Short mmCIF file of C-alpha atoms in Angstrom, two decimals:
data_model
loop_
_atom_site.label_atom_id
_atom_site.label_comp_id
_atom_site.label_asym_id
_atom_site.label_seq_id
_atom_site.Cartn_x
_atom_site.Cartn_y
_atom_site.Cartn_z
CA MET A 13 -9.06 18.18 13.56
CA ASN A 14 -7.87 17.93 17.17
CA LEU A 15 -4.37 19.33 17.42
CA ARG A 16 -4.06 18.27 21.07
CA ILE A 17 -4.60 14.64 20.09
CA TYR A 18 -2.12 14.92 17.23
CA TRP A 19 0.50 16.46 19.47
CA ALA A 20 0.01 13.82 22.21
CA LEU A 21 0.40 10.99 19.70
CA ALA A 22 3.40 12.65 18.06
CA LYS A 23 5.06 13.20 21.42
CA GLY A 24 4.64 9.51 22.17
CA VAL A 25 6.37 8.60 18.90
CA VAL A 26 9.31 10.89 19.71
CA LEU A 27 9.65 9.54 23.25
CA GLU A 28 9.49 5.97 21.95
CA SER A 29 12.23 6.77 19.43
CA ILE A 30 14.40 8.16 22.22
CA ARG A 31 13.71 5.10 24.37
CA ARG A 32 14.70 2.80 21.52
CA LYS A 33 17.87 4.89 21.08
CA ASP A 34 17.14 5.48 17.39
CA LEU A 35 18.57 8.99 17.57
CA TRP A 36 21.76 7.58 19.06
CA VAL A 37 22.35 5.93 15.69
CA VAL A 38 22.05 9.34 14.07
CA ALA A 39 24.54 10.76 16.57
CA ILE A 40 26.98 7.97 15.77
CA LEU A 41 26.61 8.64 12.04
CA GLY A 42 27.27 12.31 12.66
CA PHE A 43 30.33 11.44 14.71
CA LEU A 44 31.61 9.35 11.81
CA ILE A 45 31.02 12.34 9.52
CA LEU A 46 33.22 14.48 11.75
CA ILE A 47 35.94 11.81 11.84
CA ALA A 48 35.84 11.46 8.05
CA SER A 49 35.97 15.23 7.62
CA GLY A 50 38.92 15.45 9.98
CA THR A 51 40.72 12.79 7.96
CA LEU A 52 40.00 14.66 4.75
CA GLY A 53 41.12 17.92 6.29
CA PHE A 54 44.44 16.34 7.24
CA PHE A 55 45.27 16.07 3.55
CA GLY A 56 43.92 19.55 2.80
CA VAL A 57 40.88 20.62 0.81
CA ALA A 58 42.20 23.66 -1.04
CA GLY A 59 40.28 23.85 -4.31
CA LEU A 60 37.99 20.98 -3.28
CA GLU A 61 35.24 23.03 -1.63
CA ILE A 62 32.65 21.95 -4.20
CA PHE A 63 33.56 18.31 -3.67
CA VAL A 64 33.21 18.72 0.10
CA LYS A 65 29.80 20.40 -0.23
CA ASP A 66 28.63 17.73 -2.67
CA LEU A 67 29.72 15.01 -0.24
CA ALA A 68 27.91 16.76 2.62
CA VAL A 69 24.68 17.11 0.61
CA THR A 70 24.86 13.46 -0.46
CA VAL A 71 25.33 12.25 3.12
CA LEU A 72 22.48 14.42 4.39
CA GLY A 73 20.13 13.22 1.67
CA LEU A 74 20.99 9.55 2.11
CA PHE A 75 20.79 9.26 5.88
CA SER A 76 17.79 11.56 6.35
CA THR A 77 15.77 9.61 3.79
CA ILE A 78 16.58 6.31 5.49
CA ILE A 79 15.57 7.79 8.86
CA ALA A 80 12.26 9.01 7.40
CA VAL A 81 11.41 5.66 5.83
CA LEU A 82 12.29 3.53 8.86
CA SER A 83 10.58 5.92 11.29
CA ALA A 84 7.27 5.87 9.42
CA CYS A 85 7.08 2.29 8.13
CA ARG A 86 7.14 0.57 11.50
CA LEU A 87 4.71 2.74 13.46
CA MET A 88 1.35 1.13 12.69
CA PRO A 89 2.58 -2.48 12.33
CA GLU A 90 4.31 -2.26 15.72
CA GLU A 91 1.18 -0.84 17.34
CA THR A 92 -0.75 -3.86 16.05
CA LYS A 93 1.97 -6.36 16.92
CA ASN A 94 2.42 -5.07 20.48
CA ARG A 95 -1.36 -4.81 20.91
CA THR A 96 -1.03 -1.17 21.99
CA LEU A 97 -3.41 -0.16 19.21
CA TYR A 98 -6.50 -1.31 21.10
CA PRO A 99 -6.20 0.96 24.17
CA LEU A 100 -5.51 3.87 21.84
CA LEU A 101 -8.67 3.31 19.79
CA ALA A 102 -10.65 2.70 22.98
CA ARG A 103 -10.22 6.40 23.68
CA PRO A 104 -12.17 9.08 21.80
CA ILE A 105 -9.69 8.97 18.91
CA SER A 106 -10.68 8.22 15.34
CA ARG A 107 -8.53 6.09 13.10
CA PHE A 108 -7.73 9.12 10.97
CA ASP A 109 -6.59 11.03 14.07
CA LEU A 110 -4.36 8.11 14.98
CA LEU A 111 -2.72 8.05 11.56
CA ALA A 112 -2.32 11.83 11.48
CA GLY A 113 -0.73 11.87 14.94
CA LYS A 114 1.64 9.06 14.03
CA LEU A 115 2.61 10.86 10.82
CA LEU A 116 3.35 14.02 12.78
CA GLY A 117 5.49 12.00 15.17
CA ALA A 118 7.43 10.37 12.33
CA VAL A 119 8.04 13.80 10.79
CA LEU A 120 9.30 15.20 14.11
CA VAL A 121 11.66 12.27 14.65
CA THR A 122 12.95 12.64 11.09
CA TRP A 123 13.41 16.39 11.46
CA ILE A 124 15.25 15.95 14.77
CA GLY A 125 17.62 13.45 13.16
CA PHE A 126 18.04 15.71 10.13
CA ALA A 127 18.79 18.69 12.38
CA MET A 128 21.44 16.69 14.20
CA LEU A 129 23.08 15.68 10.94
CA CYS A 130 22.88 19.26 9.62
CA SER A 131 24.53 20.60 12.78
CA LEU A 132 27.41 18.16 12.63
CA THR A 133 27.81 18.61 8.88
CA THR A 134 27.89 22.38 9.37
CA LEU A 135 30.71 22.00 11.88
CA ALA A 136 32.61 19.87 9.37
CA LEU A 137 32.13 22.45 6.59
CA LEU A 138 33.13 25.32 8.86
CA SER A 139 36.33 23.47 9.72
CA PHE A 140 37.14 23.58 5.99
CA HIS A 141 36.23 27.29 5.81
CA VAL A 142 33.54 26.54 3.23
CA PRO A 143 31.33 29.64 2.82
CA PHE A 144 27.57 29.34 3.24
CA GLU A 145 25.06 31.00 0.95
CA VAL A 146 21.30 31.55 1.02
CA ILE A 147 20.76 28.61 -1.29
CA MET A 148 22.10 26.28 1.43
CA GLY A 149 19.35 27.42 3.79
CA GLN A 150 16.78 26.88 1.06
CA TYR A 151 18.20 23.42 0.47
CA VAL A 152 17.62 22.54 4.12
CA ILE A 153 14.04 23.88 4.09
CA ALA A 154 13.17 22.09 0.84
CA LYS A 155 14.71 18.88 2.13
CA MET A 156 12.60 19.07 5.29
CA MET A 157 9.48 19.38 3.12
CA GLY A 158 10.58 16.42 1.02
CA LEU A 159 11.04 14.33 4.16
CA VAL A 160 7.40 15.01 5.06
CA VAL A 161 6.34 13.49 1.72
CA ILE A 162 8.58 10.46 2.28
CA CYS A 163 7.12 9.91 5.77
CA ALA A 164 3.57 10.15 4.41
CA VAL A 165 4.26 7.69 1.59
CA SER A 166 5.98 5.24 3.95
CA LEU A 167 3.13 5.39 6.48
CA ALA A 168 0.53 4.83 3.75
CA PHE A 169 2.46 1.86 2.36
CA SER A 170 2.70 0.33 5.85
CA THR A 171 -1.09 0.03 5.98
CA PHE A 172 -1.12 -2.07 2.80
CA MET A 173 1.96 -4.28 3.23
CA THR A 174 4.53 -5.55 5.67
CA PRO A 175 7.05 -3.09 7.16
CA ALA A 176 9.90 -4.60 5.12
CA ALA A 177 7.97 -4.34 1.86
CA ALA A 178 6.80 -0.82 2.68
CA ALA A 179 10.36 0.26 3.46
CA THR A 180 11.64 -1.29 0.24
CA MET A 181 8.99 0.41 -1.90
CA SER A 182 9.52 3.75 -0.17
CA ILE A 183 13.29 3.64 -0.63
CA ILE A 184 12.90 2.71 -4.30
CA LEU A 185 10.58 5.66 -4.90
CA ALA A 186 12.70 8.04 -2.81
CA PHE A 187 15.99 7.27 -4.53
CA GLY A 188 14.79 6.07 -7.92
CA GLY A 189 11.74 8.28 -8.41
CA GLY A 190 13.60 10.70 -10.67
CA MET A 191 14.80 7.90 -12.93
CA ILE A 192 11.31 6.38 -13.06
CA SER A 193 9.80 9.76 -13.97
CA ARG A 194 12.32 10.27 -16.77
CA ALA A 195 11.52 6.80 -18.12
CA LEU A 196 7.80 7.61 -18.07
CA VAL A 197 8.40 10.90 -19.89
CA MET A 198 10.41 9.12 -22.57
CA SER A 199 7.70 6.48 -22.90
CA TYR A 200 5.07 9.21 -23.15
CA SER A 201 6.89 10.89 -26.04
CA THR A 202 7.03 7.65 -28.04
CA ALA A 203 3.62 6.23 -27.10
CA SER A 204 0.51 6.47 -29.24
CA PRO A 205 -1.98 9.26 -28.41
CA ALA A 206 -4.44 6.65 -27.13
CA THR A 207 -2.02 5.45 -24.42
CA GLN A 208 -0.19 8.66 -23.54
CA TRP A 209 -2.70 9.40 -20.78
CA PHE A 210 -1.53 6.29 -18.93
CA PHE A 211 2.10 7.46 -18.65
CA LYS A 212 0.97 10.96 -17.66
CA PHE A 213 -1.32 9.53 -14.97
CA VAL A 214 1.32 7.23 -13.50
CA ASN A 215 3.89 10.02 -13.46
CA GLY A 216 1.37 12.30 -11.77
CA ILE A 217 0.60 9.95 -8.88
CA LEU A 218 4.24 9.10 -8.16
CA PRO A 219 5.84 11.07 -5.31
CA GLN A 220 8.11 13.63 -6.99
CA VAL A 221 10.62 13.72 -4.15
CA ASN A 222 13.37 14.91 -6.48
CA LEU A 223 11.59 18.27 -6.75
CA PHE A 224 12.68 19.02 -3.18
CA ASP A 225 16.34 18.29 -3.84
CA LEU A 226 18.19 21.58 -4.32
CA GLY A 227 21.55 19.92 -3.79
CA GLY A 228 22.53 20.47 -7.42
CA ARG A 229 22.39 24.22 -6.80
CA ALA A 230 23.64 24.21 -3.22
CA VAL A 231 26.99 22.56 -3.95
CA TYR A 232 28.09 25.30 -6.35
CA PHE A 233 28.98 28.86 -5.44
CA ASN A 234 27.32 32.10 -6.53
CA TRP A 235 23.98 30.53 -7.35
CA SER A 236 21.08 32.92 -6.90
CA PRO A 237 18.42 31.92 -4.34
CA VAL A 238 15.36 30.02 -5.50
CA PRO A 239 12.36 32.37 -6.00
CA LEU A 240 9.91 32.42 -3.12
CA TRP A 241 7.04 31.35 -5.36
CA VAL A 242 8.92 28.13 -6.10
CA MET A 243 9.34 27.44 -2.39
CA GLY A 244 5.64 28.16 -1.95
CA ALA A 245 4.76 25.74 -4.76
CA LEU A 246 6.89 23.06 -3.09
CA PHE A 247 5.08 23.65 0.20
CA ALA A 248 1.70 23.34 -1.54
CA TYR A 249 2.77 20.09 -3.22
CA MET A 250 4.01 18.75 0.12
CA ALA A 251 0.74 19.57 1.86
CA ILE A 252 -1.53 18.21 -0.87
CA TYR A 253 0.42 15.02 -1.54
CA SER A 254 0.98 14.24 2.15
CA TRP A 255 -2.72 14.62 2.94
CA ALA A 256 -3.55 12.46 -0.09
CA MET A 257 -1.24 9.71 1.18
CA LEU A 258 -2.69 10.07 4.66
CA GLY A 259 -6.18 9.72 3.22
CA LEU A 260 -5.13 6.66 1.22
CA GLY A 261 -3.75 5.02 4.35
CA TRP A 262 -6.91 5.91 6.25
CA LEU A 263 -9.12 4.29 3.58
CA LYS A 264 -7.25 1.02 4.12
CA PHE A 265 -6.90 1.34 7.88
CA ARG A 266 -10.56 2.09 8.55
CA ARG A 267 -11.58 -1.22 6.92
CA GLN A 268 -8.88 -3.20 8.69
CA ALA A 269 -10.21 -5.77 11.16
CA LEU A 270 -8.57 -5.40 14.57
#
């Protein structure tokens, strides 16, 4: 593991994102959030604090997930299309190092965009005098860990399929993963003992992104903070699943003819 190589590759991804003005799109979205909040504040939000927090959490979850998927899905296909992959691999860099560095770059770009949205959303909530609690900070941390999983899944998919297909599959799993898991659990409870293992296996390999969503707690007041062992378990799941997806992408990428 060469952290210098990872950081150099990640820095290149961030600089490329800035050059392409991707983060400007995030800034524009944040500006629209502020305009919408100002319009809502004009009519008053007395007694609607929970609604405002729920809207803020929904916006953060939606846009940050889209940023994560689009940032990770296009990295490797664009390197191949622009033929910039060859000079990279001509250096003393393994294919695994290349994927790991690109994943780190996608995560950094996603976190930067998420931080921008969080900052602007915080300003909007402060303008409504909505109080902040510890659970809101835990929501942000858990969401950042969930975005790492989404980036890893999207990058792995991009080594097996086209960027459009990888983005579609990633978005389906990110937004519909909870519904798919519930359907698998229901199927497991009604299936015969001989086939129950199949539903358990499929549910186990799916990315459980919904585990990182603490928005249901964050929008309400006076919720106690999530225990630290739960946050630690989420971190462990993030690390294990992300490395598994990185390894899956590497298995495909190392056999890919260039």
